[in-house]
Amino acid sequence: MTNTQHDHILILDFGSQVTQLIARRLRESGVYCEIWPYNQADDKRIKSFNPKGIILAGGPCSVLEEDAPTAPDLVFTLGVPVFGICYGQQTMVKQLGGHVKAEQSREFGRAFVDILNHSEITSGVWDKGAHEQVWMSHGDHVASLPEGFEVIAKSDGAPYAFIADTARHFYGVQFHPEVVHTPHGAELLRNFTHNVCGCSGDWTMASFRTEQIEKIRAQVGDAKVICGLSGGVDSSVTAVLIHEAIGDQLTCIYVDTGLMRAGESEQVVDLFRNHYNIPLIHEDASKRFLSGLEGISDPEIKRKVIGGLFIDVFDECSAKVSTGAKPAKFLAQGTLYPDVIESVSFKGGPSETIKSHHNVGGLPDDMELELIEPMRELFKDEVRALGRELGMPEEFIRRHPFPGPGLAIRIPGEITQDKINILRKADTIYLEEIRTAGLYDKIWQAFAVLLPVKTVGVMGDARTYDYVCALRAVTSTDGMTADYYPFEHKFLGRVSTRIINEVHGINRVVYDITSKPPGTIEWE
Ligand code: XMP
């Protein structure tokens, strides 16, 4: 269903890791947009979407390859402004009669452009003659322009870093305005949508809520929906949103995997059953998960096993939800964009597979339930904004993210009940200290990891031989990149002392100072 009350911008995706950031920047400036894979944009669909402008996003291919992806020709004849970014610029240039070259002078990361001419997009942001920072990621570059284009800016590696055909309102940039490392990128995109395309910028999170509720009602009809609660913000917001749309057609299922943090199950059950009055099945499947994971060390296999078991339990619970001829037809999930982007390869959408996050990667092909994923396009902080919009308790909204596979991916190597118990105790102490120090809200995610390594220690004159506990705390805005949190040494010392004194089985504590990239937030 297309939303008709707002101006639309269409973003065609050629497989870049950062395409969603374009959508995010547009949403931040109040513009409704949709991302479609380039090969799913047929003429009829584009016309009925009625975009006020089209953005051609980046991608990993080279336009010089045979069968390289191209934009539908209609994009250039529809009479609306077009903004090509990186690969999008290159395919636009090639399709309109210019040339692209593969050169030695590849540019990755920070670069600078010299502004040579004025344009509607740079207006009020970059002055002619200025030298401005951008973020580049390209091998090929534009070598000659199609008729009607002029150069707006150049960089050392890209003579046509920014080009414009003012008459047709076609623009192209070699750099990525959507990433924060292009400091004025959001303003450039805003100039495109607001000034060039004429979008009014009246789209808000309240609109998102209303539109998603309409969408959910249209998709579901009078069918029943089940929603898995994980205890985290994503599934909780999903459940409350869906409950608002369809009321008691929704039943929540809380699968207790036995891999949750201490006290978490009780909190979830209390909030949903007692506070929201949402029908809830609390299924204790901890023994099943533990025996399914026996002997498994590989993180990807762990995720697949957990994902598979999850779905099995869901199928069984959905049978309980069914009455007579009306079984549950839909499964709602709190999948977010970072889960999607890191799980799907280019053939099906954007980006290389890094980790198969279980809520997208583990679904079997023969699953009987259809998926509803109303937050598939959102980043974490946007989900929190939606939760606030829905009036959810602040304490729940501010909760650190917790991964679907739970403590299983915080115990590298084989998982045992004993290790889970040890990790829970350490994690509780760590988070208690973080809250006491008033640091919880400054941190994106903090957790303990139990390493499959034993080291020698000495306690009360006796030799110990116990596990190492690693502490992780990161700052982030979207989970895509992250930096370690710079705790004071005194704080770390206090946590370490408490963990070693209070948790039997741990005799050494280390702090992880890896950022993402090159690390990931979780250890597995
Ligand atoms: P990574 O470790 O990939 O984590 O840097 C990014 C964010 O995703 C969470 N995460 C997961 N969430 N299933 C989930 O639902 C998973 O398999 C999974 N793996 C990582 C992680 O906690 C962080 O917030």
Tab-separated table of N, CA, C and O and ligand atoms in Angstrom, residues 230 234 299-300 303 334-336 338-339 342-343 354-361 380 400-406 409-410 444-445 447 472 474 476 478-482 516 519-524, ligand 1:
chain	number	residue	atom	x	y	z
A	230	SER	N	10.756	-10.921	22.859
A	230	SER	CA	12.082	-11.363	23.284
A	230	SER	C	12.473	-10.688	24.584
A	230	SER	O	13.469	-11.041	25.202
A	234	ASP	N	12.629	-3.988	20.446
A	234	ASP	CA	12.102	-4.172	19.089
A	234	ASP	C	10.813	-4.983	19.084
A	234	ASP	O	9.806	-4.571	18.518
A	299	PRO	N	29.220	-20.270	15.899
A	299	PRO	CA	28.191	-19.246	16.114
A	299	PRO	C	27.061	-19.295	15.093
A	299	PRO	O	25.899	-19.062	15.437
A	300	GLU	N	27.400	-19.573	13.855
A	300	GLU	CA	26.352	-19.591	12.828
A	300	GLU	C	25.415	-20.779	13.030
A	300	GLU	O	24.208	-20.676	12.841
A	303	ARG	N	23.076	-20.001	15.875
A	303	ARG	CA	21.957	-19.153	15.430
A	303	ARG	C	20.908	-19.958	14.675
A	303	ARG	O	19.715	-19.765	14.860
A	334	GLY	N	10.098	-8.207	15.196
A	334	GLY	CA	10.688	-6.871	15.342
A	334	GLY	C	11.991	-6.735	14.592
A	334	GLY	O	12.952	-6.201	15.119
A	335	THR	N	12.008	-7.207	13.358
A	335	THR	CA	13.229	-7.104	12.559
A	335	THR	C	13.513	-5.640	12.223
A	335	THR	O	12.632	-4.927	11.783
A	336	LEU	N	14.747	-5.222	12.426
A	336	LEU	CA	15.134	-3.852	12.088
A	336	LEU	C	16.051	-3.860	10.877
A	336	LEU	O	16.568	-4.900	10.475
A	338	PRO	N	19.217	-2.905	10.427
A	338	PRO	CA	20.557	-3.498	10.538
A	338	PRO	C	20.517	-5.030	10.485
A	338	PRO	O	21.441	-5.656	9.991
A	339	ASP	N	19.424	-5.656	10.963
A	339	ASP	CA	19.310	-7.116	10.861
A	339	ASP	C	19.196	-7.515	9.400
A	339	ASP	O	19.744	-8.516	8.958
A	342	GLU	N	22.596	-6.853	7.285
A	342	GLU	CA	23.724	-7.733	7.541
A	342	GLU	C	23.377	-9.189	7.262
A	342	GLU	O	24.182	-10.069	7.485
A	343	SER	N	22.168	-9.448	6.789
A	343	SER	CA	21.765	-10.830	6.588
A	343	SER	C	21.470	-11.193	5.143
A	343	SER	O	21.380	-12.360	4.815
A	354	ILE	N	27.206	-10.905	6.817
A	354	ILE	CA	28.231	-10.839	7.861
A	354	ILE	C	27.861	-11.786	8.991
A	354	ILE	O	28.642	-12.625	9.411
A	355	LYS	N	26.625	-11.664	9.484
A	355	LYS	CA	26.104	-12.620	10.473
A	355	LYS	C	24.668	-12.877	10.066
A	355	LYS	O	23.971	-11.945	9.676
A	356	SER	N	24.216	-14.116	10.193
A	356	SER	CA	22.811	-14.357	9.873
A	356	SER	C	22.008	-14.196	11.147
A	356	SER	O	21.813	-15.139	11.880
A	357	HIS	N	21.609	-12.974	11.440
A	357	HIS	CA	20.844	-12.705	12.664
A	357	HIS	C	19.608	-13.587	12.661
A	357	HIS	O	18.907	-13.674	11.677
A	358	HIS	N	19.366	-14.205	13.812
A	358	HIS	CA	18.433	-15.321	13.738
A	358	HIS	C	17.020	-14.929	13.355
A	358	HIS	O	16.304	-15.695	12.765
A	359	ASN	N	16.605	-13.694	13.665
A	359	ASN	CA	15.212	-13.391	13.355
A	359	ASN	C	14.974	-13.184	11.866
A	359	ASN	O	13.839	-13.023	11.439
A	360	VAL	N	16.022	-13.159	11.068
A	360	VAL	CA	15.817	-13.193	9.627
A	360	VAL	C	16.472	-14.413	8.991
A	360	VAL	O	15.947	-14.988	8.050
A	361	GLY	N	17.614	-14.821	9.539
A	361	GLY	CA	18.394	-15.873	8.887
A	361	GLY	C	17.896	-17.280	9.149
A	361	GLY	O	18.141	-18.186	8.356
A	380	LYS	N	17.426	1.524	15.302
A	380	LYS	CA	17.072	1.407	16.721
A	380	LYS	C	16.507	2.692	17.333
A	380	LYS	O	15.490	2.660	18.025
A	400	HIS	N	18.770	-1.463	26.752
A	400	HIS	CA	19.791	-1.808	25.760
A	400	HIS	C	19.278	-2.933	24.869
A	400	HIS	O	18.528	-3.794	25.331
A	401	PRO	N	19.704	-2.956	23.620
A	401	PRO	CA	19.312	-4.066	22.748
A	401	PRO	C	19.821	-5.397	23.312
A	401	PRO	O	20.866	-5.439	23.972
A	402	PHE	N	19.064	-6.440	23.051
A	402	PHE	CA	19.481	-7.780	23.470
A	402	PHE	C	19.235	-8.712	22.284
A	402	PHE	O	18.149	-8.715	21.722
A	403	PRO	N	20.231	-9.474	21.873
A	403	PRO	CA	20.069	-10.257	20.644
A	403	PRO	C	19.128	-11.448	20.818
A	403	PRO	O	19.060	-12.021	21.916
A	404	GLY	N	18.434	-11.799	19.760
A	404	GLY	CA	17.513	-12.944	19.780
A	404	GLY	C	18.133	-14.211	20.354
A	404	GLY	O	17.528	-14.870	21.208
A	405	PRO	N	19.344	-14.592	19.919
A	405	PRO	CA	19.940	-15.824	20.443
A	405	PRO	C	20.420	-15.703	21.890
A	405	PRO	O	20.946	-16.656	22.462
A	406	GLY	N	20.245	-14.517	22.474
A	406	GLY	CA	20.482	-14.328	23.902
A	406	GLY	C	21.901	-14.645	24.341
A	406	GLY	O	22.879	-14.408	23.620
A	409	ILE	N	25.108	-16.396	22.349
A	409	ILE	CA	26.185	-15.803	21.567
A	409	ILE	C	27.114	-14.951	22.445
A	409	ILE	O	27.973	-14.239	21.959
A	410	ARG	N	26.904	-15.055	23.761
A	410	ARG	CA	27.838	-14.399	24.693
A	410	ARG	C	28.622	-15.454	25.470
A	410	ARG	O	29.278	-15.141	26.449
A	444	TRP	N	25.166	2.304	24.569
A	444	TRP	CA	24.237	1.644	23.635
A	444	TRP	C	23.941	0.214	24.101
A	444	TRP	O	22.810	-0.234	24.129
A	445	GLN	N	24.988	-0.486	24.484
A	445	GLN	CA	24.849	-1.870	24.918
A	445	GLN	C	26.000	-2.209	25.839
A	445	GLN	O	27.147	-1.876	25.541
A	447	PHE	N	27.384	-5.592	28.274
A	447	PHE	CA	27.117	-6.974	28.664
A	447	PHE	C	28.423	-7.695	28.976
A	447	PHE	O	29.504	-7.253	28.590
A	472	ARG	N	31.935	-5.869	27.886
A	472	ARG	CA	31.813	-5.096	26.656
A	472	ARG	C	30.847	-3.962	26.922
A	472	ARG	O	29.791	-4.171	27.570
A	474	VAL	N	29.528	-0.453	24.542
A	474	VAL	CA	29.787	0.355	23.347
A	474	VAL	C	28.802	1.512	23.239
A	474	VAL	O	27.680	1.441	23.722
A	476	SER	N	26.890	3.848	20.275
A	476	SER	CA	26.509	3.699	18.871
A	476	SER	C	25.237	4.487	18.657
A	476	SER	O	24.527	4.813	19.615
A	478	ASP	N	23.236	3.466	15.808
A	478	ASP	CA	22.378	2.579	15.026
A	478	ASP	C	22.840	1.123	15.044
A	478	ASP	O	22.256	0.291	14.350
A	479	GLY	N	23.870	0.803	15.786
A	479	GLY	CA	24.355	-0.573	15.846
A	479	GLY	C	25.204	-0.962	14.643
A	479	GLY	O	25.787	-2.043	14.616
A	480	MET	N	25.270	-0.082	13.645
A	480	MET	CA	26.049	-0.410	12.437
A	480	MET	C	27.537	-0.135	12.666
A	480	MET	O	28.398	-0.832	12.139
A	481	THR	N	27.808	0.931	13.398
A	481	THR	CA	29.181	1.207	13.811
A	481	THR	C	29.131	1.453	15.317
A	481	THR	O	28.083	1.820	15.845
A	482	ALA	N	30.250	1.227	15.979
A	482	ALA	CA	30.236	1.385	17.436
A	482	ALA	C	31.640	1.662	17.937
A	482	ALA	O	32.624	1.304	17.284
A	516	LYS	N	33.585	-1.151	16.280
A	516	LYS	CA	32.944	-1.829	15.140
A	516	LYS	C	32.856	-0.846	13.985
A	516	LYS	O	32.207	0.181	14.151
A	519	GLY	N	35.634	-4.888	14.725
A	519	GLY	CA	34.941	-5.928	15.498
A	519	GLY	C	33.451	-5.861	15.216
A	519	GLY	O	32.988	-5.003	14.441
A	520	THR	N	32.672	-6.755	15.812
A	520	THR	CA	31.218	-6.579	15.843
A	520	THR	C	30.891	-6.320	17.306
A	520	THR	O	31.764	-6.464	18.170
A	521	ILE	N	29.657	-5.947	17.587
A	521	ILE	CA	29.310	-5.633	18.969
A	521	ILE	C	29.321	-6.913	19.808
A	521	ILE	O	29.977	-6.995	20.839
A	522	GLU	N	28.582	-7.917	19.352
A	522	GLU	CA	28.601	-9.203	20.044
A	522	GLU	C	29.914	-9.919	19.709
A	522	GLU	O	30.546	-9.620	18.700
A	523	TRP	N	30.250	-10.897	20.532
A	523	TRP	CA	31.492	-11.641	20.271
A	523	TRP	C	31.273	-12.744	19.241
A	523	TRP	O	32.212	-13.331	18.742
A	524	GLU	N	30.013	-13.076	18.992
A	524	GLU	CA	29.745	-14.115	17.984
A	524	GLU	C	28.693	-13.599	17.034
A	524	GLU	O	27.826	-12.815	17.407
B	1	XMP	P1	26.799	-7.115	15.848
B	1	XMP	O1	27.309	-8.119	16.808
B	1	XMP	O2	26.412	-7.718	14.531
B	1	XMP	O3	25.458	-6.577	16.508
B	1	XMP	O4	27.699	-5.922	15.698
B	1	XMP	C1	24.699	-5.497	16.046
B	1	XMP	C2	23.445	-5.481	16.878
B	1	XMP	O5	22.653	-6.644	16.572
B	1	XMP	C3	22.483	-7.453	17.726
B	1	XMP	N1	22.601	-8.851	17.277
B	1	XMP	C4	21.560	-9.667	17.067
B	1	XMP	N2	20.242	-9.470	17.217
B	1	XMP	N3	19.835	-11.687	16.502
B	1	XMP	C5	19.381	-10.487	16.953
B	1	XMP	O6	18.167	-10.344	17.113
B	1	XMP	C6	21.150	-11.952	16.323
B	1	XMP	O7	21.522	-13.055	15.919
B	1	XMP	C7	22.053	-10.896	16.627
B	1	XMP	N4	23.399	-10.782	16.563
B	1	XMP	C8	23.711	-9.532	16.970
B	1	XMP	C9	23.562	-7.038	18.686
B	1	XMP	O8	23.201	-7.307	20.031
B	1	XMP	C10	23.701	-5.559	18.376
B	1	XMP	O9	22.703	-4.810	19.015
